[in-house]
Amino acid sequence: MAKKQTIFVCQNCGAKAPKELGRCPACGEWGTYVEEVIEKSTGGKLLKVTAPPQTPIRIQDVISTEEIRIDTCSNELNRVLGGGLVPGSLVLIGGEPGIGKSTLVLQVVLQIQGIKTLYISGEESVKQIKLRAERLKQTDNNCYVVSETSLERIFEHIQSTQPNLVIIDSIQTIASEAVESSAGSLSQVRECAAQLLKFAKESNIPFFIIGHINKEGSIAGPKILEHIVDTVLQFEGDQNHMYRILRSIKNRFGSTSELGIFEMRQNGLREVSNPSELLLSQNHQGLSGIAIASAVEGIRPFLIEVQALVSSAAYGTPQRSSTGFDLRRLNMLLAVLEKRAGFKLMQKDVFLNIAGGLRVNDPAIDLAVLASVLSSSLDIPIDHDICMTGEIGLSGEIRPVNRIEQRIAEAQKLGFKRIIIPRYSSETPLKSSKIEITQVQKVEEAFRILFKK
Ligand code: TYD
Ligand code: MG
């Protein structure tokens, strides 16, 4: 028998080498080379697309039809997808093991109305899936399950079942016969994803594909998978917190700034449609180091609690630690505080935490971050009915933020009496009798209001 030919493939970028390399010359990653058997000659053939030749036409002449989207019966998921699931699309759901990916998709297929779904699991037996479904206490209509790892047989199952939606749990456990390397290797993942994409586009069946995340936080077989699929959703959260966040990283059919919030319960995931109420701890009156920010993720405003602890550093180099907020940005803000407001934090440890285990990218929470640090440092609590929003520039100026009306409206809805916002060149963006709107231009002004100096 002829000796099998093997090649070493970088699991990060797909570069090939005849021998194992410590560092990939193409992407610079260390220790990513894995030996793989060279693909059988039949491998490439399956991927050839024989599309009829097309002639270019003017864009005005292209007939656009109203896009039909499938309602997933989950408001949070629909929004993250950009208004529902597009037929024929490939949606990758990535996340760490145990975060709840299987639970999320199983719940979706059990909830979804009026369409036939096929749940293919390469990780669990049908009995295990049934147990989980019982735990979710949802009795379904039209959901078929099968435990399968061969891509070819998966296609057979799809052909015989004729579903309108297919779930693959997970891409790392399925393998195509066209490639000889083991399931989960880069060439298998790439081959399977490419074949699934071709199948989805031809049959117009949408797919949810689950993908595991490696320890660096990217989806295993990373960039390659992200380029192939239409939508990449990341399911994240802290194992110790019950909140789970579904974030859109790439979306050919919608915005990527959307966010879905869920809560992991004993009987499955519950949608959190009003995040503000959950993210604010109820009783913080009289406690220092807490500031409430009116933030926006995607198009949704919500109020979050920023907590800070400032204490004397025990050792020479003070500690700076931050959960849910960019540490470099925190350092920058602390430097602004020192320079502009004259607070000496050089000998202090600073710990910052966004309540609820949420990671926030909105720069408008800057003001609340500094206010909470200052509140802890001075040990003066901020009035519990004040909230704030504003991005801070390097010279201590408070810069205007987007969607200011929505931020004010959300604060008003939750019963805040006063909101501090950046000064706008035009007149007050929203006049309201219920909430007092204070415009500030510099951090010093905001601090004077908050700490009444
Ligand atoms: P799972 O969906 O299996 O995670 P993944 O597919 O991302 O690896 O979720 C597993 C975790 O969720 C497990 O630790 C138990 C928890 N869980 C609940 O708390 N409640 C539930 O109803 C279910 C089904 C799971
Ligand atoms: Mg799973």
Coordinates of C-alpha atoms and ligand atoms in Angstrom, one line a residue:
M1 CA 0.0 0.0 0.0
A2 CA 1.3 3.4 -0.9
K3 CA 2.3 5.6 2.0
K4 CA -0.2 8.3 2.9
Q5 CA 1.0 11.7 1.9
T6 CA 0.8 14.3 4.6
I7 CA 1.3 18.0 4.9
F8 CA 1.5 20.4 7.8
V9 CA -1.2 23.0 7.9
C10 CA -1.4 26.2 10.1
Q11 CA -4.7 25.9 12.0
N12 CA -5.0 29.6 12.1
C13 CA -4.5 30.8 8.6
G14 CA -4.4 27.7 6.5
A15 CA -0.7 28.1 5.2
K16 CA 0.9 24.8 4.3
A17 CA 4.4 23.5 4.8
P18 CA 6.1 20.2 4.1
K19 CA 7.4 20.0 7.7
E20 CA 6.3 21.3 11.1
L21 CA 7.1 24.9 11.8
G22 CA 7.3 26.5 15.2
R23 CA 6.0 29.8 14.0
C24 CA 3.9 30.3 11.0
P25 CA 5.6 32.6 8.5
A26 CA 2.3 33.7 7.0
C27 CA 0.3 34.8 10.1
G28 CA 3.0 34.8 12.8
E29 CA 1.2 32.5 15.2
W30 CA 3.2 30.0 17.3
G31 CA 2.6 26.3 17.5
T32 CA -0.3 26.2 15.1
Y33 CA 1.0 23.6 12.6
V34 CA -0.9 20.3 12.6
E35 CA -0.1 17.3 10.3
E36 CA -3.0 16.5 7.9
V37 CA -3.4 13.9 5.2
I38 CA -3.5 15.3 1.7
E39 CA -7.0 15.4 0.3
K40 CA -8.2 12.6 -1.9
S41 CA -8.4 13.6 -5.6
T42 CA -12.2 13.6 -5.4
G43 CA -12.1 16.3 -2.8
G44 CA -12.0 19.3 -5.1
K45 CA -14.6 18.1 -7.6
L46 CA -17.5 18.5 -5.2
L47 CA -17.0 22.2 -4.9
K48 CA -17.1 23.1 -8.6
V49 CA -20.1 25.3 -9.3
T50 CA -21.5 25.2 -12.7
A51 CA -23.5 28.4 -12.8
P52 CA -24.9 29.6 -16.1
P53 CA -23.0 32.5 -17.7
Q54 CA -24.4 35.9 -16.7
T55 CA -24.3 39.3 -18.4
P56 CA -23.8 42.5 -16.4
I57 CA -26.9 44.7 -16.1
R58 CA -27.5 48.1 -14.8
I59 CA -28.2 48.2 -11.1
Q60 CA -31.5 50.1 -11.7
D61 CA -32.7 47.2 -13.9
V62 CA -32.1 44.6 -11.2
I63 CA -35.6 43.5 -10.0
S64 CA -35.5 43.4 -6.2
T65 CA -38.1 41.4 -4.4
E66 CA -39.2 42.0 -0.9
E67 CA -37.0 39.8 1.3
I68 CA -38.9 37.2 3.2
R69 CA -37.4 36.4 6.6
I70 CA -38.2 33.5 8.8
D71 CA -39.5 34.5 12.2
T72 CA -37.4 32.6 14.8
C73 CA -40.0 33.3 17.5
S74 CA -37.3 34.9 19.6
N75 CA -37.3 38.7 19.5
E76 CA -33.7 38.9 20.7
L77 CA -32.4 36.5 18.0
N78 CA -34.5 38.1 15.3
R79 CA -33.0 41.5 16.1
V80 CA -29.5 40.2 16.2
L81 CA -30.1 38.6 12.8
G82 CA -31.3 41.9 11.4
G83 CA -35.0 41.1 11.4
G84 CA -35.3 37.4 11.2
L85 CA -33.5 34.5 9.4
V86 CA -32.9 34.9 5.7
P87 CA -33.6 31.7 3.7
G88 CA -30.5 30.1 2.3
S89 CA -28.2 31.8 4.8
L90 CA -25.5 30.2 6.8
V91 CA -25.4 31.5 10.4
L92 CA -22.5 30.5 12.6
I93 CA -23.0 30.6 16.3
G94 CA -19.7 30.7 18.2
G95 CA -19.1 30.5 21.9
E96 CA -17.1 28.8 24.6
P97 CA -18.1 25.3 25.7
G98 CA -21.0 25.2 28.2
I99 CA -22.1 28.8 27.5
G100 CA -25.5 27.6 26.1
K101 CA -25.2 27.3 22.3
S102 CA -27.0 24.0 22.1
T103 CA -29.7 25.2 24.4
L104 CA -30.2 28.3 22.4
V105 CA -30.6 26.6 19.1
L106 CA -32.7 23.7 20.5
Q107 CA -35.0 26.3 22.0
V108 CA -35.3 28.1 18.7
V109 CA -36.2 24.9 16.8
L110 CA -38.8 24.0 19.4
Q111 CA -40.3 27.4 19.4
I112 CA -40.4 28.1 15.7
Q113 CA -43.8 27.9 14.2
G114 CA -45.1 26.3 11.1
I115 CA -41.8 25.0 9.6
K116 CA -40.1 21.7 9.7
T117 CA -36.7 21.7 11.4
L118 CA -33.8 19.2 11.5
Y119 CA -31.4 19.2 14.4
I120 CA -28.2 17.3 13.6
S121 CA -25.9 16.7 16.5
G122 CA -22.5 15.3 16.3
E123 CA -22.0 15.6 20.1
E124 CA -25.1 14.3 21.7
S125 CA -27.3 11.3 21.2
V126 CA -31.0 11.8 20.4
K127 CA -31.8 10.7 23.9
Q128 CA -29.7 13.4 25.4
I129 CA -31.3 16.0 23.1
K130 CA -34.7 14.7 24.2
L131 CA -33.7 15.1 27.9
R132 CA -32.7 18.7 27.2
A133 CA -35.9 19.4 25.4
E134 CA -37.8 18.0 28.4
R135 CA -35.9 20.3 30.6
L136 CA -36.9 23.3 28.4
K137 CA -40.5 22.2 28.8
Q138 CA -41.4 22.8 25.2
T139 CA -43.3 20.3 23.2
D140 CA -42.9 20.6 19.6
N141 CA -44.6 20.3 16.5
N142 CA -42.2 19.6 13.8
C143 CA -38.6 19.1 14.9
Y144 CA -36.6 16.1 13.8
V145 CA -33.4 15.0 15.5
V146 CA -30.5 12.8 14.4
S147 CA -27.1 12.1 15.8
E148 CA -24.7 12.1 12.8
T149 CA -21.1 13.1 12.1
S150 CA -20.7 12.3 8.4
L151 CA -21.3 15.2 6.1
E152 CA -22.4 12.9 3.2
R153 CA -25.0 11.2 5.4
I154 CA -26.1 14.6 6.7
F155 CA -27.0 15.6 3.1
E156 CA -28.9 12.3 2.8
H157 CA -30.9 13.0 6.0
I158 CA -31.7 16.5 4.7
Q159 CA -32.9 15.0 1.4
S160 CA -35.1 12.5 3.0
T161 CA -36.5 14.8 5.7
Q162 CA -36.9 17.9 3.6
P163 CA -36.7 20.4 6.4
N164 CA -37.0 24.2 6.2
L165 CA -34.2 24.8 8.7
V166 CA -31.2 22.8 9.6
I167 CA -29.0 22.9 12.7
I168 CA -25.5 21.5 12.8
D169 CA -24.1 21.0 16.3
S170 CA -21.2 21.4 15.8
I171 CA -19.0 22.1 12.7
Q172 CA -16.0 20.7 14.6
T173 CA -17.6 17.2 15.0
I174 CA -18.6 16.6 11.4
A175 CA -16.3 15.2 8.7
S176 CA -16.5 14.8 5.0
E177 CA -15.3 11.7 3.2
A178 CA -13.6 13.9 0.6
V179 CA -11.0 14.9 3.1
E180 CA -9.0 12.4 5.1
S181 CA -7.9 14.4 8.1
S182 CA -9.9 14.1 11.3
A183 CA -13.0 16.0 12.3
G184 CA -12.2 19.5 13.6
S185 CA -9.0 20.0 11.6
L186 CA -8.8 23.1 9.5
S187 CA -9.2 21.3 6.2
Q188 CA -12.3 19.4 7.4
V189 CA -13.9 22.5 8.8
R190 CA -13.2 24.4 5.6
E191 CA -14.4 21.6 3.4
C192 CA -17.6 21.0 5.4
A193 CA -18.5 24.7 5.6
A194 CA -17.9 25.2 1.9
Q195 CA -20.1 22.2 1.0
L196 CA -22.8 23.4 3.4
L197 CA -22.7 26.8 1.9
K198 CA -23.1 25.5 -1.6
F199 CA -26.0 23.3 -0.5
A200 CA -27.7 26.2 1.4
K201 CA -27.5 28.5 -1.6
E202 CA -28.8 25.9 -4.0
S203 CA -31.6 24.6 -1.8
N204 CA -32.5 27.9 -0.1
I205 CA -32.5 26.1 3.3
P206 CA -31.1 28.2 6.1
F207 CA -28.5 26.7 8.4
F208 CA -27.5 27.4 12.0
I209 CA -24.0 26.1 12.5
I210 CA -22.5 25.9 15.9
G211 CA -18.8 26.5 16.2
H212 CA -16.5 26.1 19.2
I213 CA -14.2 28.8 20.3
N214 CA -10.6 28.1 21.0
K215 CA -8.8 29.4 24.0
E216 CA -7.7 32.6 22.3
G217 CA -11.4 33.5 21.9
S218 CA -11.7 33.0 18.1
I219 CA -13.8 30.4 16.4
A220 CA -11.7 27.3 15.8
G221 CA -10.7 27.3 12.1
P222 CA -11.3 30.9 12.6
K223 CA -10.9 33.4 9.7
I224 CA -11.7 30.8 7.1
L225 CA -15.1 30.0 8.6
E226 CA -16.0 33.6 9.2
H227 CA -15.3 34.3 5.5
I228 CA -17.5 31.5 4.3
V229 CA -20.7 32.0 6.3
D230 CA -23.1 34.9 5.9
T231 CA -23.6 35.7 9.6
V232 CA -21.4 35.2 12.6
L233 CA -23.0 35.5 16.0
Q234 CA -21.0 35.2 19.2
F235 CA -22.6 33.9 22.3
E236 CA -20.8 35.1 25.3
G237 CA -21.1 35.6 29.0
D238 CA -19.5 34.8 32.3
Q239 CA -20.0 31.2 33.5
N240 CA -20.6 32.7 36.9
H241 CA -23.3 35.1 35.8
M242 CA -26.6 34.2 34.4
Y243 CA -26.6 36.7 31.6
R244 CA -25.7 35.6 28.1
I245 CA -25.1 38.0 25.3
L246 CA -25.6 37.3 21.6
R247 CA -23.5 39.6 19.6
S248 CA -23.4 39.9 15.8
I249 CA -19.8 40.1 14.5
K250 CA -20.5 39.8 10.8
N251 CA -23.9 40.0 9.1
R252 CA -24.5 40.2 5.4
F253 CA -28.2 40.9 6.1
G254 CA -28.1 43.4 8.9
S255 CA -26.2 45.6 11.3
T256 CA -23.3 44.2 13.3
S257 CA -23.9 46.4 16.3
E258 CA -26.9 44.5 17.5
L259 CA -27.0 42.8 20.9
G260 CA -29.4 40.2 22.3
I261 CA -29.6 39.5 26.0
F262 CA -30.7 36.3 27.6
E263 CA -30.7 34.9 31.1
M264 CA -29.8 31.2 31.7
R265 CA -32.5 29.7 33.9
Q266 CA -33.1 26.2 35.2
N267 CA -35.5 25.6 32.3
G268 CA -33.5 27.2 29.5
L269 CA -32.8 30.7 28.2
R270 CA -35.2 33.5 28.9
E271 CA -35.1 36.6 26.8
V272 CA -34.3 39.8 28.6
S273 CA -36.4 42.4 26.7
N274 CA -35.8 45.2 29.2
P275 CA -32.1 45.0 30.1
S276 CA -32.0 48.2 32.2
E277 CA -34.0 46.7 35.0
L278 CA -31.7 43.8 35.3
L279 CA -28.5 45.6 35.0
L280 CA -29.1 48.0 37.8
S281 CA -28.8 46.6 41.2
Q282 CA -31.7 47.7 43.2
N283 CA -30.3 49.0 46.3
H284 CA -27.2 51.1 46.1
Q285 CA -28.4 54.2 47.8
G286 CA -25.7 55.7 50.0
L287 CA -22.9 53.6 48.5
S288 CA -19.9 55.3 47.1
G289 CA -18.2 54.1 43.9
I290 CA -21.3 53.6 41.8
A291 CA -22.4 55.6 38.8
I292 CA -25.2 54.9 36.3
A293 CA -24.6 55.4 32.6
S294 CA -27.1 55.6 29.9
A295 CA -25.6 53.4 27.2
V296 CA -26.6 52.3 23.7
E297 CA -25.7 49.0 22.1
G298 CA -26.9 48.7 18.5
I299 CA -30.1 50.7 18.5
R300 CA -31.2 49.8 22.0
P301 CA -30.6 52.2 24.9
F302 CA -30.2 50.8 28.4
L303 CA -28.9 51.9 31.8
I304 CA -25.9 50.2 33.3
E305 CA -24.2 50.4 36.6
V306 CA -20.5 51.1 36.7
Q307 CA -18.8 50.2 40.0
A308 CA -15.3 51.3 41.0
L309 CA -13.1 50.7 44.0
V310 CA -10.1 52.9 44.7
S311 CA -7.9 51.9 47.5
S312 CA -4.3 52.6 48.6
A313 CA -1.8 50.5 46.8
A314 CA -0.1 48.0 49.0
Y315 CA 2.9 47.6 46.7
G316 CA 5.0 50.0 44.6
T317 CA 3.1 49.6 41.4
P318 CA -0.6 50.2 41.7
Q319 CA -3.0 47.7 40.2
R320 CA -5.5 48.6 37.5
S321 CA -8.1 46.1 36.8
S322 CA -11.3 46.3 34.8
T323 CA -14.1 43.9 34.0
G324 CA -16.4 44.7 31.0
F325 CA -14.5 47.8 30.1
D326 CA -11.3 48.3 28.1
L327 CA -8.4 48.6 30.4
R328 CA -6.4 50.9 28.2
R329 CA -9.3 53.2 28.0
L330 CA -9.5 53.2 31.8
N331 CA -5.9 54.1 32.1
M332 CA -6.4 56.9 29.6
L333 CA -9.4 58.2 31.6
L334 CA -7.4 58.0 34.9
A335 CA -4.7 60.1 33.2
V336 CA -7.3 62.7 32.2
L337 CA -8.6 62.7 35.8
E338 CA -5.2 63.4 37.2
K339 CA -4.3 66.1 34.7
R340 CA -7.7 67.9 34.5
A341 CA -9.2 67.4 37.9
G342 CA -6.0 67.2 39.9
F343 CA -6.7 63.9 41.6
K344 CA -3.6 61.9 42.4
L345 CA -4.3 58.3 41.7
M346 CA -0.7 57.3 41.3
Q347 CA -0.5 55.6 44.6
K348 CA -4.0 54.0 44.3
D349 CA -5.3 50.6 43.1
V350 CA -8.3 51.1 40.8
F351 CA -10.8 48.3 40.2
L352 CA -13.6 48.8 37.7
N353 CA -16.6 46.6 37.1
I354 CA -19.6 46.8 34.8
A355 CA -22.5 45.1 36.7
G356 CA -24.1 42.0 35.3
G357 CA -21.0 40.7 33.5
L358 CA -21.7 42.8 30.5
R359 CA -18.9 44.0 28.1
V360 CA -19.7 47.5 26.9
N361 CA -18.2 49.2 23.9
D362 CA -20.1 52.4 23.9
P363 CA -17.7 55.3 24.6
A364 CA -20.6 57.2 26.2
I365 CA -20.0 55.4 29.5
D366 CA -16.7 57.2 30.0
L367 CA -18.3 59.9 32.2
A368 CA -19.8 57.3 34.4
V369 CA -16.5 55.4 34.7
L370 CA -14.7 58.6 35.9
A371 CA -17.6 59.5 38.2
S372 CA -17.6 56.1 39.9
V373 CA -13.8 56.2 40.3
L374 CA -14.0 59.7 41.8
S375 CA -16.9 58.7 44.0
S376 CA -15.0 55.8 45.4
S377 CA -11.8 57.8 45.9
L378 CA -13.6 60.6 47.7
D379 CA -16.0 58.2 49.4
I380 CA -18.9 60.4 48.5
P381 CA -21.9 58.6 47.0
I382 CA -23.6 59.9 43.9
D383 CA -27.3 60.7 44.2
H384 CA -29.2 57.5 43.2
D385 CA -31.5 59.4 40.9
I386 CA -28.8 60.9 38.7
C387 CA -27.5 59.2 35.6
M388 CA -25.1 60.4 33.0
T389 CA -23.8 59.9 29.5
G390 CA -20.8 61.4 27.6
E391 CA -17.6 60.5 25.9
I392 CA -14.4 62.0 27.4
G393 CA -11.7 63.5 25.2
L394 CA -8.0 63.7 26.1
S395 CA -8.2 67.3 27.3
G396 CA -11.1 66.5 29.6
E397 CA -13.8 67.8 27.3
I398 CA -17.1 65.9 27.2
R399 CA -18.0 65.1 23.7
P400 CA -21.4 64.6 22.2
V401 CA -22.8 61.1 21.8
N402 CA -25.2 59.5 19.4
R403 CA -28.9 58.8 20.0
I404 CA -29.1 61.3 22.9
E405 CA -32.9 61.5 22.8
Q406 CA -33.2 57.7 23.3
R407 CA -30.8 57.8 26.2
I408 CA -32.7 60.6 27.9
A409 CA -36.0 58.8 27.2
E410 CA -34.7 55.5 28.7
A411 CA -33.4 57.3 31.9
Q412 CA -36.8 59.1 32.2
K413 CA -38.7 55.8 31.7
L414 CA -36.7 54.3 34.6
G415 CA -37.5 57.1 36.9
F416 CA -34.3 59.1 37.1
K417 CA -34.7 62.7 38.1
R418 CA -31.6 64.1 36.4
I419 CA -29.3 63.3 33.6
I420 CA -26.0 64.8 32.8
I421 CA -25.3 65.0 29.0
P422 CA -22.7 66.7 26.8
R423 CA -23.3 70.2 25.7
Y424 CA -24.6 70.4 22.1
S425 CA -24.1 73.4 19.8
S426 CA -27.8 73.3 19.0
E427 CA -30.4 73.8 21.7
T428 CA -31.3 71.1 24.2
P429 CA -32.0 67.9 22.3
L430 CA -35.1 67.1 24.3
K431 CA -37.2 69.2 26.6
S432 CA -38.9 67.3 29.3
S433 CA -40.7 68.2 32.5
K434 CA -40.1 64.8 34.1
I435 CA -36.3 64.7 34.0
E436 CA -33.9 67.5 34.5
I437 CA -31.3 67.7 31.8
T438 CA -27.9 69.2 32.6
Q439 CA -25.5 69.9 29.9
V440 CA -21.8 70.0 30.6
Q441 CA -18.7 70.7 28.6
K442 CA -15.8 69.7 30.9
V443 CA -15.3 66.9 33.4
E444 CA -14.8 69.5 36.1
E445 CA -18.3 70.8 35.6
A446 CA -19.8 67.4 35.8
F447 CA -17.8 66.6 39.0
R448 CA -19.0 69.9 40.6
I449 CA -22.6 68.9 40.0
L450 CA -22.1 65.3 41.2
F451 CA -20.0 66.0 44.3
K452 CA -21.4 69.5 45.0
K453 CA -18.1 71.2 45.5
Ligands
TYD1 P1 -25.1 23.9 26.5 O1 -26.2 24.5 25.6 O2 -24.9 22.5 26.5 O3 -23.7 24.6 26.1 P2 -22.9 24.5 24.7 O4 -23.7 23.8 23.7 O5 -22.6 26.0 24.4 O6 -21.6 23.8 25.1 O7 -25.3 24.5 27.9 C1 -24.8 23.9 29.0 C2 -25.0 24.7 30.3 O8 -26.3 25.4 30.4 C3 -24.9 23.8 31.4 O9 -23.8 24.2 32.2 C4 -26.2 23.8 32.1 C5 -26.8 25.0 31.7 N1 -28.3 24.9 31.5 C6 -29.1 25.5 32.4 O10 -28.7 26.2 33.3 N2 -30.5 25.4 32.2 C7 -31.0 24.7 31.2 O11 -32.2 24.6 31.0 C8 -30.1 24.0 30.3 C9 -30.7 23.2 29.2 C10 -28.8 24.1 30.5
MG2 MG -23.3 21.9 22.9

